[in-house]
Short mmCIF file of C-alpha atoms and ligand atoms in Angstrom, two decimals:
data_model
loop_
_atom_site.label_atom_id
_atom_site.label_comp_id
_atom_site.label_asym_id
_atom_site.label_seq_id
_atom_site.Cartn_x
_atom_site.Cartn_y
_atom_site.Cartn_z
CA MET A 21 25.05 166.83 27.30
CA ALA A 22 23.91 169.81 29.37
CA ASP A 23 20.21 170.30 30.15
CA PRO A 24 17.90 171.69 27.53
CA TYR A 25 17.51 175.46 27.76
CA TYR A 26 14.20 177.27 27.40
CA ILE A 27 14.27 181.07 27.24
CA THR A 28 11.32 183.37 26.70
CA THR A 29 10.87 187.11 26.24
CA ALA A 30 7.78 188.97 27.37
CA ILE A 31 5.15 188.80 24.68
CA HIS A 32 4.66 192.29 23.37
CA TYR A 33 1.43 194.24 23.08
CA PRO A 34 0.78 194.77 19.37
CA ASN A 35 -1.26 197.91 19.98
CA GLY A 36 1.33 199.81 17.94
CA LYS A 37 4.57 199.20 16.12
CA PRO A 38 7.57 197.78 17.99
CA HIS A 39 9.89 200.22 19.72
CA ILE A 40 13.51 200.08 20.79
CA GLY A 41 12.65 198.51 24.18
CA HIS A 42 11.09 195.55 22.37
CA ALA A 43 14.17 195.22 20.18
CA TYR A 44 16.49 195.43 23.19
CA GLU A 45 14.81 192.66 25.15
CA THR A 46 14.52 190.35 22.19
CA ILE A 47 18.14 190.87 21.09
CA ALA A 48 19.33 190.04 24.61
CA ALA A 49 17.29 186.84 24.66
CA ASP A 50 18.60 185.97 21.21
CA VAL A 51 22.20 186.33 22.38
CA ALA A 52 21.52 184.03 25.35
CA ALA A 53 19.83 181.48 23.07
CA ARG A 54 22.63 181.58 20.50
CA PHE A 55 25.27 181.24 23.18
CA GLN A 56 23.57 178.17 24.69
CA ARG A 57 23.29 176.58 21.24
CA LEU A 58 26.97 177.27 20.68
CA ARG A 59 27.68 175.44 23.91
CA GLY A 60 25.79 172.47 22.54
CA ARG A 61 22.60 172.78 24.59
CA GLU A 62 19.27 172.06 23.04
CA VAL A 63 17.48 175.40 23.02
CA ARG A 64 13.91 176.58 22.77
CA PHE A 65 13.52 180.33 22.35
CA GLN A 66 10.07 181.87 22.32
CA THR A 67 8.88 185.40 21.73
CA GLY A 68 5.60 186.76 20.39
CA THR A 69 2.65 189.08 20.85
CA ASP A 70 0.09 189.51 23.65
CA GLU A 71 -3.06 190.23 21.72
CA HIS A 72 -6.00 190.26 24.15
CA GLY A 73 -7.14 192.72 26.78
CA LEU A 74 -8.75 196.10 27.14
CA LYS A 75 -5.78 198.03 25.80
CA MET A 76 -5.99 196.22 22.46
CA ALA A 77 -9.80 196.48 22.38
CA GLN A 78 -9.73 200.23 23.04
CA LYS A 79 -6.97 200.92 20.55
CA ALA A 80 -8.84 198.99 17.86
CA ARG A 81 -12.03 200.89 18.61
CA ASP A 82 -10.17 204.21 18.34
CA LEU A 83 -8.79 203.17 14.96
CA GLY A 84 -12.13 201.83 13.73
CA VAL A 85 -10.84 198.30 13.17
CA THR A 86 -11.46 195.03 14.99
CA PRO A 87 -8.99 193.93 17.67
CA ARG A 88 -8.18 190.98 15.46
CA GLN A 89 -7.30 193.25 12.53
CA LEU A 90 -5.14 195.40 14.76
CA ALA A 91 -3.36 192.36 16.18
CA ASP A 92 -2.79 190.83 12.75
CA GLU A 93 -1.34 194.01 11.34
CA MET A 94 0.88 194.98 14.26
CA SER A 95 2.04 191.48 15.09
CA GLY A 96 3.36 191.39 11.53
CA TYR A 97 5.58 194.41 12.24
CA PHE A 98 7.09 192.61 15.22
CA GLN A 99 7.85 189.53 13.17
CA VAL A 100 9.39 191.54 10.35
CA LEU A 101 11.55 193.51 12.80
CA PHE A 102 12.70 190.41 14.65
CA ASP A 103 13.61 188.66 11.42
CA ARG A 104 15.51 191.71 10.33
CA LEU A 105 17.40 191.81 13.64
CA ASP A 106 18.42 188.14 13.15
CA ILE A 107 16.41 186.97 16.14
CA SER A 108 16.69 183.18 16.07
CA TYR A 109 13.38 182.45 17.79
CA ASP A 110 12.10 178.90 17.52
CA ARG A 111 8.57 180.08 17.90
CA PHE A 112 6.78 183.39 17.42
CA PHE A 113 3.76 183.06 19.63
CA ARG A 114 0.41 184.79 19.19
CA THR A 115 -2.11 184.54 22.01
CA THR A 116 -5.04 184.55 19.58
CA GLU A 117 -4.10 181.05 18.39
CA ASP A 118 -6.76 178.40 19.19
CA GLU A 119 -4.41 176.07 21.03
CA HIS A 120 -3.59 178.93 23.37
CA HIS A 121 -7.25 179.39 24.29
CA ARG A 122 -7.39 175.71 25.13
CA ALA A 123 -4.23 175.91 27.26
CA SER A 124 -5.45 179.01 29.12
CA GLN A 125 -8.74 177.29 29.88
CA ALA A 126 -6.86 174.22 31.09
CA ILE A 127 -4.76 176.16 33.60
CA TRP A 128 -7.90 177.99 34.71
CA GLN A 129 -9.65 174.69 35.35
CA ALA A 130 -6.65 173.33 37.22
CA MET A 131 -6.69 176.38 39.53
CA GLU A 132 -10.46 176.04 39.93
CA ALA A 133 -10.18 172.34 40.74
CA ASN A 134 -7.86 173.28 43.59
CA GLY A 135 -10.49 175.56 45.07
CA ASP A 136 -8.53 178.73 44.28
CA LEU A 137 -11.17 180.57 42.21
CA TYR A 138 -14.42 182.18 43.34
CA LEU A 139 -16.97 184.60 41.93
CA ASP A 140 -17.37 188.05 43.52
CA ARG A 141 -17.44 191.73 42.63
CA TYR A 142 -14.36 193.83 41.88
CA GLU A 143 -14.34 197.41 43.01
CA GLY A 144 -11.06 199.20 42.59
CA TRP A 145 -8.52 200.87 40.36
CA TYR A 146 -7.40 199.59 36.98
CA SER A 147 -4.80 200.92 34.57
CA VAL A 148 -5.58 200.02 30.99
CA ARG A 149 -2.10 201.05 29.85
CA ASP A 150 -0.48 198.65 32.32
CA GLU A 151 -3.38 196.15 32.24
CA ALA A 152 -2.96 196.12 36.01
CA TYR A 153 -5.01 196.45 39.20
CA TYR A 154 -3.64 198.74 41.87
CA ASP A 155 -4.42 199.30 45.51
CA GLU A 156 -5.42 202.79 46.53
CA SER A 157 -2.26 202.94 48.65
CA GLU A 158 -0.04 202.40 45.59
CA LEU A 159 -1.40 205.34 43.60
CA VAL A 160 0.52 208.57 43.20
CA ALA A 161 -0.77 212.09 42.66
CA GLY A 162 -0.90 213.37 39.11
CA GLU A 163 -1.75 216.91 38.06
CA GLY A 164 -4.65 218.36 40.03
CA ALA A 165 -6.82 215.71 41.65
CA GLU A 166 -5.85 213.03 39.14
CA LYS A 167 -4.52 209.74 40.48
CA LEU A 168 -1.88 207.80 38.60
CA SER A 169 -0.51 204.28 38.84
CA PRO A 170 2.99 203.84 40.27
CA GLN A 171 4.11 203.62 36.61
CA GLY A 172 2.60 207.05 35.98
CA THR A 173 -0.28 205.79 33.85
CA PRO A 174 -3.96 206.81 34.21
CA VAL A 175 -6.20 204.62 36.38
CA GLU A 176 -9.96 204.23 36.29
CA TRP A 177 -12.38 203.15 39.00
CA THR A 178 -13.83 199.80 37.98
CA VAL A 179 -16.82 197.96 39.39
CA GLU A 180 -17.85 194.64 37.94
CA GLU A 181 -18.61 191.03 38.62
CA SER A 182 -15.39 189.09 38.49
CA TRP A 183 -13.76 185.78 39.21
CA PHE A 184 -11.04 186.00 41.83
CA PHE A 185 -7.88 184.00 42.38
CA ARG A 186 -6.94 183.30 46.02
CA LEU A 187 -3.59 185.03 45.79
CA SER A 188 -3.64 185.70 49.56
CA LYS A 189 -3.32 181.96 50.16
CA TYR A 190 0.07 181.98 48.39
CA GLN A 191 1.80 184.62 50.47
CA GLU A 192 3.69 182.13 52.59
CA PRO A 193 4.52 179.70 49.76
CA LEU A 194 5.87 182.62 47.72
CA LEU A 195 8.02 183.86 50.57
CA ALA A 196 9.34 180.33 51.02
CA LEU A 197 10.12 180.20 47.29
CA TYR A 198 12.17 183.42 47.52
CA ARG A 199 13.88 182.21 50.67
CA ASP A 200 14.87 178.89 49.12
CA ASN A 201 15.79 180.39 45.73
CA PRO A 202 17.23 183.83 46.31
CA GLU A 203 18.11 183.99 42.59
CA PHE A 204 14.56 183.23 41.46
CA VAL A 205 14.43 186.90 40.51
CA ARG A 206 17.52 188.72 39.26
CA PRO A 207 19.05 191.24 39.64
CA ALA A 208 18.94 191.20 43.45
CA THR A 209 17.34 194.67 43.67
CA ARG A 210 14.26 193.29 41.91
CA MET A 211 14.17 190.29 44.21
CA ASN A 212 14.13 192.66 47.17
CA GLU A 213 11.26 194.69 45.72
CA VAL A 214 9.22 191.58 45.10
CA ARG A 215 9.88 190.21 48.57
CA SER A 216 8.80 193.46 50.24
CA PHE A 217 5.67 193.59 48.11
CA VAL A 218 4.67 190.07 49.14
CA GLU A 219 5.61 190.64 52.78
CA GLY A 220 3.26 193.63 52.71
CA GLY A 221 0.33 191.22 52.27
CA LEU A 222 -1.46 189.93 49.19
CA ARG A 223 -5.06 190.50 48.24
CA ASP A 224 -6.98 188.10 46.08
CA LEU A 225 -6.68 189.00 42.41
CA SER A 226 -9.52 189.78 40.03
CA ILE A 227 -8.94 187.51 37.04
CA SER A 228 -11.91 187.98 34.74
CA ARG A 229 -13.80 190.83 33.08
CA THR A 230 -17.37 191.17 31.85
CA SER A 231 -17.34 194.70 30.39
CA PHE A 232 -15.74 193.61 27.09
CA ASP A 233 -15.31 190.33 25.29
CA TRP A 234 -11.87 190.44 23.65
CA GLY A 235 -10.09 187.61 25.36
CA VAL A 236 -10.17 183.95 26.30
CA LYS A 237 -13.59 182.83 27.52
CA VAL A 238 -13.83 181.61 31.09
CA PRO A 239 -14.82 177.94 30.97
CA GLY A 240 -18.37 177.52 32.20
CA ALA A 241 -18.93 181.29 32.55
CA GLU A 242 -18.85 182.59 29.04
CA ARG A 243 -19.95 186.11 29.89
CA HIS A 244 -16.48 186.50 31.35
CA VAL A 245 -13.19 186.78 29.53
CA MET A 246 -9.99 186.07 31.41
CA TYR A 247 -7.94 188.95 32.75
CA VAL A 248 -5.35 189.39 29.99
CA TRP A 249 -2.37 188.54 32.23
CA VAL A 250 -3.79 185.09 32.99
CA ASP A 251 -3.73 184.11 29.36
CA ALA A 252 -0.58 186.13 28.57
CA LEU A 253 1.57 184.35 31.17
CA THR A 254 0.22 181.00 30.04
CA ASN A 255 1.91 181.54 26.65
CA TYR A 256 5.10 180.18 28.18
CA LEU A 257 3.37 176.85 28.74
CA THR A 258 1.34 176.70 25.55
CA GLY A 259 4.48 177.17 23.52
CA VAL A 260 5.87 173.85 24.70
CA GLY A 261 2.67 171.87 24.38
CA TYR A 262 0.66 172.39 27.59
CA PRO A 263 -1.89 171.04 28.49
CA ASP A 264 -0.75 167.95 26.64
CA ASP A 265 2.03 165.88 28.05
CA THR A 266 4.23 166.32 24.98
CA ALA A 267 7.90 165.49 24.49
CA ASP A 268 8.60 169.23 24.24
CA PHE A 269 6.84 169.90 27.49
CA ARG A 270 8.84 167.25 29.28
CA LYS A 271 12.06 168.48 27.72
CA PHE A 272 11.70 172.23 28.09
CA TRP A 273 9.44 172.88 31.05
CA PRO A 274 10.22 174.37 33.55
CA ALA A 275 11.65 177.30 31.59
CA SER A 276 15.26 178.21 32.30
CA VAL A 277 14.60 181.93 32.26
CA HIS A 278 11.80 184.39 31.59
CA LEU A 279 13.51 187.53 30.33
CA ILE A 280 11.34 190.61 30.95
CA GLY A 281 11.53 194.33 31.68
CA LYS A 282 11.55 195.76 35.18
CA ASP A 283 7.98 197.08 34.90
CA ILE A 284 6.40 193.64 34.76
CA VAL A 285 8.23 191.85 37.56
CA ARG A 286 5.16 191.60 39.78
CA PHE A 287 3.27 189.61 37.18
CA HIS A 288 6.14 187.18 36.66
CA ALA A 289 7.49 186.81 40.15
CA VAL A 290 4.25 186.94 42.19
CA TYR A 291 1.17 186.12 40.10
CA TRP A 292 2.77 183.60 37.77
CA PRO A 293 4.41 181.35 40.38
CA ALA A 294 1.19 181.51 42.42
CA PHE A 295 -0.89 180.41 39.40
CA LEU A 296 1.56 177.61 38.72
CA MET A 297 1.60 176.43 42.32
CA SER A 298 -2.18 176.40 42.27
CA ALA A 299 -2.29 174.42 39.03
CA GLU A 300 0.46 172.12 40.34
CA ILE A 301 2.88 172.91 37.54
CA ALA A 302 6.64 173.27 38.08
CA LEU A 303 7.93 176.84 38.44
CA PRO A 304 10.35 178.51 36.03
CA LYS A 305 13.92 178.53 37.27
CA GLU A 306 14.51 182.24 36.96
CA VAL A 307 12.94 185.57 36.13
CA PHE A 308 15.46 188.13 34.90
CA ALA A 309 14.35 191.77 34.74
CA HIS A 310 16.34 194.08 32.48
CA GLY A 311 16.31 197.85 32.76
CA PHE A 312 14.75 200.45 30.51
CA LEU A 313 16.32 202.12 27.52
CA LEU A 314 16.15 205.87 27.51
CA ASN A 315 16.63 208.13 24.53
CA ARG A 316 19.21 210.73 25.59
CA GLY A 317 18.12 210.18 29.16
CA GLN A 318 14.40 210.48 28.44
CA LYS A 319 11.65 207.93 28.20
CA GLU A 320 10.43 207.71 24.61
CA SER A 321 6.88 208.84 24.14
CA LYS A 322 4.66 210.01 21.34
CA SER A 323 4.03 213.31 23.11
CA LEU A 324 7.75 214.09 23.33
CA GLY A 325 8.13 213.09 19.69
CA ASN A 326 11.29 211.10 20.45
CA VAL A 327 10.11 207.61 19.53
CA THR A 328 12.81 205.84 17.52
CA ASP A 329 12.01 203.15 15.01
CA PRO A 330 14.47 200.30 15.59
CA ASN A 331 14.44 199.71 11.82
CA GLU A 332 15.94 203.14 11.29
CA LEU A 333 18.73 202.45 13.78
CA ALA A 334 19.46 199.21 11.96
CA ASP A 335 19.54 201.11 8.63
CA THR A 336 21.97 203.69 9.96
CA PHE A 337 24.34 201.51 11.96
CA GLY A 338 23.81 197.99 10.68
CA VAL A 339 22.11 195.22 12.65
CA ASP A 340 25.24 193.83 14.28
CA ALA A 341 26.61 197.18 15.40
CA LEU A 342 23.23 197.96 16.95
CA ARG A 343 23.10 194.59 18.71
CA TYR A 344 26.66 195.09 19.94
CA PHE A 345 26.00 198.59 21.23
CA LEU A 346 22.86 197.65 23.13
CA LEU A 347 24.61 194.90 25.06
CA ARG A 348 28.02 196.54 25.40
CA GLU A 349 27.05 200.00 26.55
CA PHE A 350 25.18 199.29 29.80
CA THR A 351 25.06 196.64 32.47
CA PHE A 352 22.25 194.26 31.71
CA GLY A 353 19.68 194.71 34.46
CA GLN A 354 20.14 198.47 34.75
CA ASP A 355 18.65 201.34 32.75
CA GLY A 356 20.69 202.77 29.92
CA SER A 357 20.62 205.84 27.77
CA TYR A 358 21.39 205.80 24.08
CA SER A 359 21.95 208.32 21.31
CA ALA A 360 23.07 208.18 17.71
CA GLU A 361 26.49 209.59 18.68
CA ALA A 362 27.01 206.96 21.37
CA ILE A 363 26.21 204.15 18.91
CA ALA A 364 28.49 205.68 16.26
CA ASN A 365 31.34 206.08 18.76
CA ARG A 366 31.21 202.50 19.98
CA SER A 367 30.85 201.12 16.52
CA ASN A 368 33.66 203.20 15.04
CA SER A 369 36.17 202.80 17.83
CA GLU A 370 35.61 199.20 18.82
CA LEU A 371 34.17 197.45 15.79
CA ALA A 372 35.64 199.35 12.84
CA ASN A 373 38.97 200.49 14.31
CA SER A 374 39.86 197.80 16.80
CA PHE A 375 38.42 194.47 15.73
CA GLY A 376 37.70 195.22 12.07
CA ASN A 377 41.14 196.63 11.54
CA LEU A 378 42.82 193.72 13.28
CA ALA A 379 41.05 191.24 11.02
CA GLN A 380 41.64 193.36 7.94
CA ARG A 381 45.37 193.80 8.57
CA THR A 382 45.95 190.15 9.38
CA LEU A 383 43.95 188.66 6.55
CA SER A 384 45.39 191.11 3.99
CA LEU A 385 48.92 190.15 4.98
CA ILE A 386 48.09 186.44 4.72
CA HIS A 387 46.46 187.04 1.37
CA LYS A 388 49.44 189.00 0.06
CA ASN A 389 52.39 187.33 1.72
CA CYS A 390 51.30 183.72 2.24
CA ASP A 391 49.33 183.09 -0.91
CA GLY A 392 46.13 183.18 1.17
CA ARG A 393 46.99 180.02 3.10
CA LEU A 394 47.13 179.54 6.85
CA PRO A 395 50.88 179.89 7.45
CA PRO A 396 53.01 177.29 9.20
CA ILE A 397 54.31 177.84 12.72
CA PHE A 398 58.02 177.86 13.48
CA GLY A 399 58.30 177.73 17.26
CA HIS A 400 56.53 179.85 19.85
CA THR A 401 57.90 182.87 21.65
CA ASP A 402 56.72 183.94 25.10
CA ALA A 403 54.64 186.66 23.49
CA ASP A 404 52.80 184.07 21.35
CA ASP A 405 52.16 181.85 24.36
CA ALA A 406 50.92 184.76 26.44
CA LEU A 407 48.47 185.75 23.71
CA PHE A 408 47.15 182.20 23.44
CA ALA A 409 46.77 181.91 27.19
CA LEU A 410 44.83 185.17 27.29
CA LEU A 411 42.57 184.15 24.41
CA ASP A 412 41.82 180.80 25.91
CA LYS A 413 40.92 182.38 29.21
CA VAL A 414 38.74 185.07 27.67
CA THR A 415 36.92 183.00 25.07
CA ARG A 416 36.62 179.70 26.91
CA GLN A 417 36.14 180.83 30.51
CA ASP A 418 35.37 184.50 31.09
CA MET A 419 32.97 185.09 28.23
CA PRO A 420 31.01 181.84 28.69
CA ALA A 421 30.66 182.48 32.42
CA ALA A 422 29.41 186.00 31.73
CA TYR A 423 26.97 184.94 28.98
CA ASP A 424 25.65 182.24 31.26
CA LYS A 425 24.54 184.77 33.83
CA LEU A 426 23.32 187.24 31.17
CA ALA A 427 26.15 189.63 32.03
CA PHE A 428 26.50 190.70 28.41
CA ALA A 429 28.45 193.91 29.01
CA GLN A 430 30.96 191.96 31.05
CA ALA A 431 31.36 189.35 28.27
CA LEU A 432 31.94 192.11 25.73
CA GLU A 433 34.33 193.99 27.94
CA SER A 434 36.57 190.97 28.26
CA TRP A 435 36.25 190.39 24.52
CA MET A 436 37.42 193.94 23.86
CA GLY A 437 40.34 193.41 26.25
CA ALA A 438 41.47 190.46 24.15
CA VAL A 439 41.04 192.47 20.94
CA TYR A 440 43.29 195.19 22.37
CA ALA A 441 45.84 192.55 23.35
CA CYS A 442 45.88 191.25 19.76
CA ASN A 443 46.36 194.78 18.47
CA ALA A 444 49.26 195.34 20.86
CA TYR A 445 50.74 192.03 19.73
CA ILE A 446 50.52 192.84 16.02
CA ASP A 447 52.00 196.32 16.56
CA GLU A 448 54.87 194.88 18.57
CA ALA A 449 55.57 191.96 16.23
CA ALA A 450 55.11 194.15 13.10
CA PRO A 451 54.72 191.20 10.68
CA TRP A 452 54.62 193.61 7.69
CA ALA A 453 58.30 194.43 8.34
CA LEU A 454 59.40 190.78 8.53
CA ARG A 455 58.68 189.62 5.02
CA LYS A 456 62.26 190.04 3.88
CA THR A 457 64.13 189.91 7.18
CA ASP A 458 62.50 186.93 8.92
CA PRO A 459 59.77 185.25 6.86
CA GLU A 460 59.44 182.36 9.32
CA ARG A 461 58.67 184.69 12.19
CA MET A 462 56.24 186.61 9.98
CA GLN A 463 54.39 183.38 9.26
CA THR A 464 54.26 182.38 12.91
CA VAL A 465 52.89 185.79 13.90
CA LEU A 466 50.23 185.67 11.19
CA ALA A 467 49.21 182.12 12.06
CA THR A 468 48.93 183.12 15.72
CA LEU A 469 46.73 186.06 14.84
CA TYR A 470 44.64 184.01 12.45
CA ILE A 471 43.74 181.57 15.19
CA ALA A 472 43.19 184.38 17.70
CA ILE A 473 40.78 186.14 15.34
CA ALA A 474 38.87 182.92 14.75
CA GLN A 475 38.50 182.45 18.51
CA LEU A 476 37.38 186.04 19.00
CA ALA A 477 34.88 185.78 16.16
CA VAL A 478 33.31 182.58 17.49
CA ALA A 479 33.12 183.95 21.02
CA VAL A 480 31.33 187.12 19.92
CA SER A 481 29.15 185.42 17.31
CA PRO A 482 26.08 185.24 19.60
CA VAL A 483 26.10 189.05 19.66
CA MET A 484 27.01 189.67 16.01
CA PRO A 485 25.96 186.48 14.22
CA ARG A 486 25.83 187.77 10.67
CA SER A 487 29.15 189.56 10.46
CA MET A 488 31.01 186.87 12.39
CA ALA A 489 29.62 184.17 10.10
CA ARG A 490 30.81 186.22 7.14
CA LEU A 491 34.27 186.59 8.66
CA LEU A 492 34.58 182.93 9.59
CA ASP A 493 33.41 181.89 6.14
CA ALA A 494 36.08 184.14 4.65
CA MET A 495 38.64 182.51 6.94
CA GLY A 496 37.60 179.01 5.93
CA LEU A 497 36.57 177.83 9.38
CA ALA A 498 34.04 175.05 8.84
CA PRO A 499 30.79 175.50 10.80
CA ASP A 500 31.40 172.39 12.90
CA LEU A 501 34.66 173.91 14.16
CA ARG A 502 32.87 176.99 15.45
CA THR A 503 32.56 175.96 19.06
CA ILE A 504 33.21 177.79 22.26
CA GLU A 505 35.65 175.10 23.37
CA GLY A 506 37.92 175.76 20.40
CA THR A 507 41.60 176.01 21.29
CA TRP A 508 44.75 176.36 19.26
CA SER A 509 45.03 172.67 18.45
CA HIS A 510 41.29 172.41 17.79
CA TRP A 511 41.50 175.02 15.04
CA TYR A 512 44.96 174.80 13.57
CA SER A 513 45.34 171.35 12.06
CA PRO A 514 41.94 171.08 10.37
CA LEU A 515 42.37 174.59 8.97
CA ALA A 516 45.87 173.91 7.72
CA GLU A 517 44.83 170.59 6.19
CA SER A 518 41.80 172.08 4.47
CA GLY A 519 44.13 174.01 2.14
CA PHE A 520 41.66 176.91 2.22
CA ARG A 521 42.76 180.13 0.52
CA ILE A 522 41.77 183.53 1.77
CA ASP A 523 40.61 186.04 -0.78
CA LYS A 524 41.41 189.70 -0.50
CA PRO A 525 39.43 190.55 2.66
CA GLN A 526 36.37 192.79 2.58
CA GLY A 527 35.86 195.40 5.32
CA LEU A 528 33.74 194.03 8.17
CA PHE A 529 32.38 197.15 9.82
CA PRO A 530 32.17 200.36 7.81
CA ARG A 531 32.81 203.55 9.77
CA VAL A 532 29.62 205.46 10.46
CA GLU A 533 29.64 209.20 9.82
CA LEU A 534 26.63 210.99 11.25
CA PRO A 535 25.33 214.01 9.37
CA GLU A 536 26.51 217.32 10.89
CA SER A 537 22.92 218.31 11.58
CA GLU A 538 22.45 215.46 14.07
CA PRO A 539 21.62 217.16 17.40
CA ALA A 540 24.30 216.75 20.07
O1 LIG B 17 4.32 194.33 29.11
N1 LIG B 17 13.25 199.67 27.48
O2 LIG B 17 4.10 194.15 26.84
P1 LIG B 17 4.85 195.47 26.34
C1 LIG B 17 13.40 198.36 27.69
N2 LIG B 17 2.34 192.26 27.05
N3 LIG B 17 12.38 197.48 27.71
C2 LIG B 17 11.15 197.96 27.52
C3 LIG B 17 10.91 199.32 27.28
C4 LIG B 17 12.04 200.20 27.27
N4 LIG B 17 11.95 201.50 27.05
N5 LIG B 17 9.58 199.48 27.13
C5 LIG B 17 9.02 198.25 27.26
C6 LIG B 17 3.87 193.79 28.12
N6 LIG B 17 9.96 197.33 27.50
C7 LIG B 17 3.04 192.54 28.26
C8 LIG B 17 3.96 191.39 28.64
S1 LIG B 17 4.43 188.79 29.17
C9 LIG B 17 3.50 187.46 29.57
C10 LIG B 17 3.27 190.05 28.80
C11 LIG B 17 9.77 195.88 27.71
O3 LIG B 17 4.73 195.43 24.86
C12 LIG B 17 8.79 195.58 28.82
O4 LIG B 17 9.42 195.70 30.07
O5 LIG B 17 4.34 196.65 27.07
C13 LIG B 17 8.39 194.16 28.50
O6 LIG B 17 9.29 193.23 29.06
C14 LIG B 17 8.46 194.13 26.98
O7 LIG B 17 9.19 195.29 26.57
C15 LIG B 17 7.09 194.14 26.33
O8 LIG B 17 6.37 195.26 26.78
#
């Protein structure tokens, strides 16, 4: 059996409710996890919330609650949303859990034991919004004399006693890592940015704070709490049992992929491997940075009043249509812009009209003309063979290869190509006209389509798990037959022998009509 697969998302700051970017990242990770399970790999999928740090402490103070109360409340919204979006996480991680404090202290001590930590004074810029330190040279001009971080967030001058990590010592080892593993960071544009950043020289990193106490205590120096990114990154280890030498740790570490957004590449591709090298822990195999979602081309923000609740999108379009749109519409790794019209168009044309209609037409004809049973096959024509060959290629080669490299749009594009081919085949063969003239051919055509639809449904099930499970249940395909390797012979005999009868089919994807008042 293939290696175990461990995929993580970033852990999200629960300083507010989840937004569409959080949903996007977690859906993508879910699709990767579901695909690997479908292939038979043992999967661990972790997501969660990043609950410490100054940003949480300040937000809680503004709201007049404790950071713990804020984290408990908001973390709940993330869990509810992820459950609603059918995110099949194995673990929802919260950094306020006790075992995580123990793990963060253990990695700290391992770095300290290697002589990589020392006490000094930090004087420099800090962005609370990004929870990041910046060099003067990285700052950009805001309005007037104001300085902003490269992400456009406010920075404040900070002076305090702090523990430092000898990041400078890891410049060469990091460059060697990138040289030996050019796909350590994907896409390649992000790898290039990281490499240039490290080539530019690394300063030691301030990794503790004394001006507030909401965080993991530094072992032996309890006036200090760890810089939030030290404990946040460690979540990936804690989740599989670190610091204990557990069976999970041995099975799942190093992680297969850390899936994150493009704004936090530096933490994952520079700081994190350096911490791990220092603590003598194996490095993750890959860091994949996806792009940002924009609302009609604009970043969502409270001041613009364009923040969309992912729950509302799920209400309007349905969970599976939303999942499909987010992965179909833009290349994974690049930014993408969405709007209600764009989601409605994709959903109506591709899900309702193309795939939904194909399934509806085929299953209705089988229900009506074949007593609901999988029809027998009376010899193959060239057109039947060509359709099978295409489906095998798309569902057993092209889509798996694309899912494997997180090229979701590519997987869905080839899926759609196969759906169109099935629609062309049904139009050409016109089984509805054959009932009287050539019932054997009608049955062969319907059996061919039945198998094709089953293959298409299994192949797209990581993206649309709920509706594809409903369809496959309605088609009588037993769960153990739902594998990516499924071919004609794999499906046909067991289905035919099961004697399953299809009921009158229910529509899979309703058409979405947006209210006229929706802005264009
Ligand atoms: O960065 N489109 O948390 P976070 C796509 N706690 N992705 C987006 C996005 C958008 N508009 N906005 C944010 C943190 N994201 C840290 C991570 S990991 C050890 C700690 C992505 O809640 C963002 O890039 O600000 C990140 O990967 C994730 O959402 C969580 O962002």
